[in-house]
Amino acid sequence: AAMVFAGPAAAHHSFAIFDQTKLLYKTGTLKQLEFVNPHAWVHVMVEGKDGKAETWSFEAGSPLQLQGLGWTPSEFHAGDKVVVGYRPMKDGSRGGQVMSVTLPSGKRVCSNRGCVNPS
């Protein structure tokens, strides 16, 4: 029985890897929305300091959870300009925990932790 539950337990992690004291925003071009279990991912191309595009990856909740919060995958189109509100990675790598995504239509979808307004 332990082996049956070992895989899912190892795949799930704590959100302690994200800095919950910071809320940052990145504007970029949507590369891909991975609407997959156990967590969806929003991949965005962002211009780096050197002017070259960098891929940033933001972890969201489960697809079922996100759909309940108003996320509709068909509204996410590769090439669209989006703004991602996120809690950054503690190690400084390019990514974080999704708090909100603002789509070109102006629609803003949020995580299960709710939309946090810019300060």
PDB file of C-alpha atoms in Angstrom:
ATOM      1  CA  ALA A   1       0.000   0.000   0.000  1.00  0.00           C
ATOM      2  CA  ALA A   2       2.848   2.386   0.775  1.00  0.00           C
ATOM      3  CA  MET A   3       4.145   2.115  -2.782  1.00  0.00           C
ATOM      4  CA  VAL A   4       0.739   2.977  -4.251  1.00  0.00           C
ATOM      5  CA  PHE A   5       0.625   6.292  -2.357  1.00  0.00           C
ATOM      6  CA  ALA A   6       4.327   7.143  -2.629  1.00  0.00           C
ATOM      7  CA  GLY A   7       4.112   8.566  -6.172  1.00  0.00           C
ATOM      8  CA  PRO A   8       1.367  11.139  -5.545  1.00  0.00           C
ATOM      9  CA  ALA A   9       2.920  12.166  -2.245  1.00  0.00           C
ATOM     10  CA  ALA A  10       6.304  12.753  -3.848  1.00  0.00           C
ATOM     11  CA  ALA A  11       4.758  14.728  -6.692  1.00  0.00           C
ATOM     12  CA  HIS A  12       3.072  17.198  -4.362  1.00  0.00           C
ATOM     13  CA  HIS A  13       5.125  19.888  -2.684  1.00  0.00           C
ATOM     14  CA  SER A  14       4.764  22.689  -0.208  1.00  0.00           C
ATOM     15  CA  PHE A  15       4.280  26.256  -1.348  1.00  0.00           C
ATOM     16  CA  ALA A  16       7.159  27.170   0.983  1.00  0.00           C
ATOM     17  CA  ILE A  17       9.371  27.562  -2.110  1.00  0.00           C
ATOM     18  CA  PHE A  18       7.529  30.823  -2.884  1.00  0.00           C
ATOM     19  CA  ASP A  19       8.123  34.100  -1.045  1.00  0.00           C
ATOM     20  CA  GLN A  20       4.692  34.822   0.430  1.00  0.00           C
ATOM     21  CA  THR A  21       5.827  38.279   1.583  1.00  0.00           C
ATOM     22  CA  LYS A  22       6.184  39.592  -1.972  1.00  0.00           C
ATOM     23  CA  LEU A  23       3.721  40.176  -4.773  1.00  0.00           C
ATOM     24  CA  LEU A  24       5.302  40.984  -8.125  1.00  0.00           C
ATOM     25  CA  TYR A  25       3.997  41.448 -11.658  1.00  0.00           C
ATOM     26  CA  LYS A  26       5.439  40.361 -15.001  1.00  0.00           C
ATOM     27  CA  THR A  27       4.142  41.454 -18.370  1.00  0.00           C
ATOM     28  CA  GLY A  28       4.968  39.218 -21.276  1.00  0.00           C
ATOM     29  CA  THR A  29       3.768  37.089 -24.143  1.00  0.00           C
ATOM     30  CA  LEU A  30       1.886  33.915 -23.316  1.00  0.00           C
ATOM     31  CA  LYS A  31       3.899  30.950 -24.518  1.00  0.00           C
ATOM     32  CA  GLN A  32       1.636  28.194 -23.174  1.00  0.00           C
ATOM     33  CA  LEU A  33      -1.006  27.360 -20.608  1.00  0.00           C
ATOM     34  CA  GLU A  34      -0.540  23.812 -19.340  1.00  0.00           C
ATOM     35  CA  PHE A  35      -3.948  22.973 -17.895  1.00  0.00           C
ATOM     36  CA  VAL A  36      -2.806  19.700 -16.305  1.00  0.00           C
ATOM     37  CA  ASN A  37      -3.013  17.932 -12.949  1.00  0.00           C
ATOM     38  CA  PRO A  38      -1.896  18.247 -10.276  1.00  0.00           C
ATOM     39  CA  HIS A  39      -1.097  21.932 -10.988  1.00  0.00           C
ATOM     40  CA  ALA A  40      -1.590  24.088 -14.056  1.00  0.00           C
ATOM     41  CA  TRP A  41       1.338  26.117 -15.385  1.00  0.00           C
ATOM     42  CA  VAL A  42       1.415  29.489 -17.148  1.00  0.00           C
ATOM     43  CA  HIS A  43       4.540  29.954 -19.292  1.00  0.00           C
ATOM     44  CA  VAL A  44       5.303  33.505 -20.376  1.00  0.00           C
ATOM     45  CA  MET A  45       8.057  34.977 -22.537  1.00  0.00           C
ATOM     46  CA  VAL A  46       9.501  38.061 -20.829  1.00  0.00           C
ATOM     47  CA  GLU A  47      12.186  40.407 -22.121  1.00  0.00           C
ATOM     48  CA  GLY A  48      15.331  40.007 -20.041  1.00  0.00           C
ATOM     49  CA  LYS A  49      17.819  42.705 -19.049  1.00  0.00           C
ATOM     50  CA  ASP A  50      19.899  41.846 -22.111  1.00  0.00           C
ATOM     51  CA  GLY A  51      16.881  42.308 -24.399  1.00  0.00           C
ATOM     52  CA  LYS A  52      16.549  38.585 -25.094  1.00  0.00           C
ATOM     53  CA  ALA A  53      13.341  36.687 -24.371  1.00  0.00           C
ATOM     54  CA  GLU A  54      13.319  34.495 -21.263  1.00  0.00           C
ATOM     55  CA  THR A  55      10.730  31.898 -20.335  1.00  0.00           C
ATOM     56  CA  TRP A  56       9.094  32.419 -16.949  1.00  0.00           C
ATOM     57  CA  SER A  57       6.963  29.603 -15.504  1.00  0.00           C
ATOM     58  CA  PHE A  58       4.229  30.199 -12.946  1.00  0.00           C
ATOM     59  CA  GLU A  59       2.511  27.448 -10.983  1.00  0.00           C
ATOM     60  CA  ALA A  60      -1.229  27.636 -10.397  1.00  0.00           C
ATOM     61  CA  GLY A  61      -3.818  25.401  -8.759  1.00  0.00           C
ATOM     62  CA  SER A  62      -5.479  22.322 -10.186  1.00  0.00           C
ATOM     63  CA  PRO A  63      -7.518  22.660 -13.387  1.00  0.00           C
ATOM     64  CA  LEU A  64     -10.756  21.814 -11.566  1.00  0.00           C
ATOM     65  CA  GLN A  65     -10.051  24.436  -8.918  1.00  0.00           C
ATOM     66  CA  LEU A  66      -9.150  27.055 -11.532  1.00  0.00           C
ATOM     67  CA  GLN A  67     -12.260  26.386 -13.608  1.00  0.00           C
ATOM     68  CA  GLY A  68     -14.305  27.013 -10.480  1.00  0.00           C
ATOM     69  CA  LEU A  69     -12.542  30.374 -10.181  1.00  0.00           C
ATOM     70  CA  GLY A  70     -13.471  31.380 -13.735  1.00  0.00           C
ATOM     71  CA  TRP A  71     -10.443  30.190 -15.691  1.00  0.00           C
ATOM     72  CA  THR A  72     -11.396  29.138 -19.222  1.00  0.00           C
ATOM     73  CA  PRO A  73      -8.474  27.567 -21.106  1.00  0.00           C
ATOM     74  CA  SER A  74      -9.931  28.641 -24.464  1.00  0.00           C
ATOM     75  CA  GLU A  75      -9.355  32.288 -23.423  1.00  0.00           C
ATOM     76  CA  PHE A  76      -5.584  31.745 -23.196  1.00  0.00           C
ATOM     77  CA  HIS A  77      -3.891  32.086 -26.592  1.00  0.00           C
ATOM     78  CA  ALA A  78      -0.186  31.708 -27.306  1.00  0.00           C
ATOM     79  CA  GLY A  79       1.111  35.086 -28.423  1.00  0.00           C
ATOM     80  CA  ASP A  80      -1.276  37.118 -26.248  1.00  0.00           C
ATOM     81  CA  LYS A  81       0.137  39.822 -23.986  1.00  0.00           C
ATOM     82  CA  VAL A  82      -0.644  38.960 -20.353  1.00  0.00           C
ATOM     83  CA  VAL A  83       0.173  40.322 -16.913  1.00  0.00           C
ATOM     84  CA  VAL A  84       0.906  37.741 -14.220  1.00  0.00           C
ATOM     85  CA  GLY A  85       0.691  38.643 -10.536  1.00  0.00           C
ATOM     86  CA  TYR A  86       2.818  36.172  -8.594  1.00  0.00           C
ATOM     87  CA  ARG A  87       4.681  35.235  -5.453  1.00  0.00           C
ATOM     88  CA  PRO A  88       8.332  34.832  -6.547  1.00  0.00           C
ATOM     89  CA  MET A  89      10.558  31.819  -6.062  1.00  0.00           C
ATOM     90  CA  LYS A  90      12.702  32.179  -2.934  1.00  0.00           C
ATOM     91  CA  ASP A  91      15.770  31.089  -4.887  1.00  0.00           C
ATOM     92  CA  GLY A  92      15.326  33.911  -7.431  1.00  0.00           C
ATOM     93  CA  SER A  93      14.674  31.634 -10.405  1.00  0.00           C
ATOM     94  CA  ARG A  94      12.317  32.736 -13.205  1.00  0.00           C
ATOM     95  CA  GLY A  95       8.886  31.820 -11.920  1.00  0.00           C
ATOM     96  CA  GLY A  96       6.552  31.738  -9.001  1.00  0.00           C
ATOM     97  CA  GLN A  97       3.074  31.037  -7.680  1.00  0.00           C
ATOM     98  CA  VAL A  98       0.231  32.518  -9.744  1.00  0.00           C
ATOM     99  CA  MET A  99      -1.963  34.978  -7.885  1.00  0.00           C
ATOM    100  CA  SER A 100      -3.667  36.442 -10.967  1.00  0.00           C
ATOM    101  CA  VAL A 101      -3.484  36.603 -14.749  1.00  0.00           C
ATOM    102  CA  THR A 102      -4.839  39.560 -16.684  1.00  0.00           C
ATOM    103  CA  LEU A 103      -5.772  38.657 -20.256  1.00  0.00           C
ATOM    104  CA  PRO A 104      -5.813  41.024 -23.267  1.00  0.00           C
ATOM    105  CA  SER A 105      -9.600  41.336 -22.923  1.00  0.00           C
ATOM    106  CA  GLY A 106      -9.041  42.886 -19.484  1.00  0.00           C
ATOM    107  CA  LYS A 107     -10.473  39.814 -17.750  1.00  0.00           C
ATOM    108  CA  ARG A 108      -8.510  38.993 -14.611  1.00  0.00           C
ATOM    109  CA  VAL A 109      -8.526  35.442 -13.276  1.00  0.00           C
ATOM    110  CA  CYS A 110      -7.201  34.620  -9.827  1.00  0.00           C
ATOM    111  CA  SER A 111      -5.775  31.788  -7.802  1.00  0.00           C
ATOM    112  CA  ASN A 112      -7.513  30.043  -4.936  1.00  0.00           C
ATOM    113  CA  ARG A 113      -5.804  32.536  -2.619  1.00  0.00           C
ATOM    114  CA  GLY A 114      -7.767  35.338  -4.288  1.00  0.00           C
ATOM    115  CA  CYS A 115      -6.802  38.301  -6.379  1.00  0.00           C
ATOM    116  CA  VAL A 116      -4.468  40.619  -4.594  1.00  0.00           C
ATOM    117  CA  ASN A 117      -4.682  44.145  -5.896  1.00  0.00           C
ATOM    118  CA  PRO A 118      -1.519  45.964  -6.953  1.00  0.00           C
ATOM    119  CA  SER A 119      -0.274  48.376  -4.333  1.00  0.00           C
TER     120      SER A 119
END
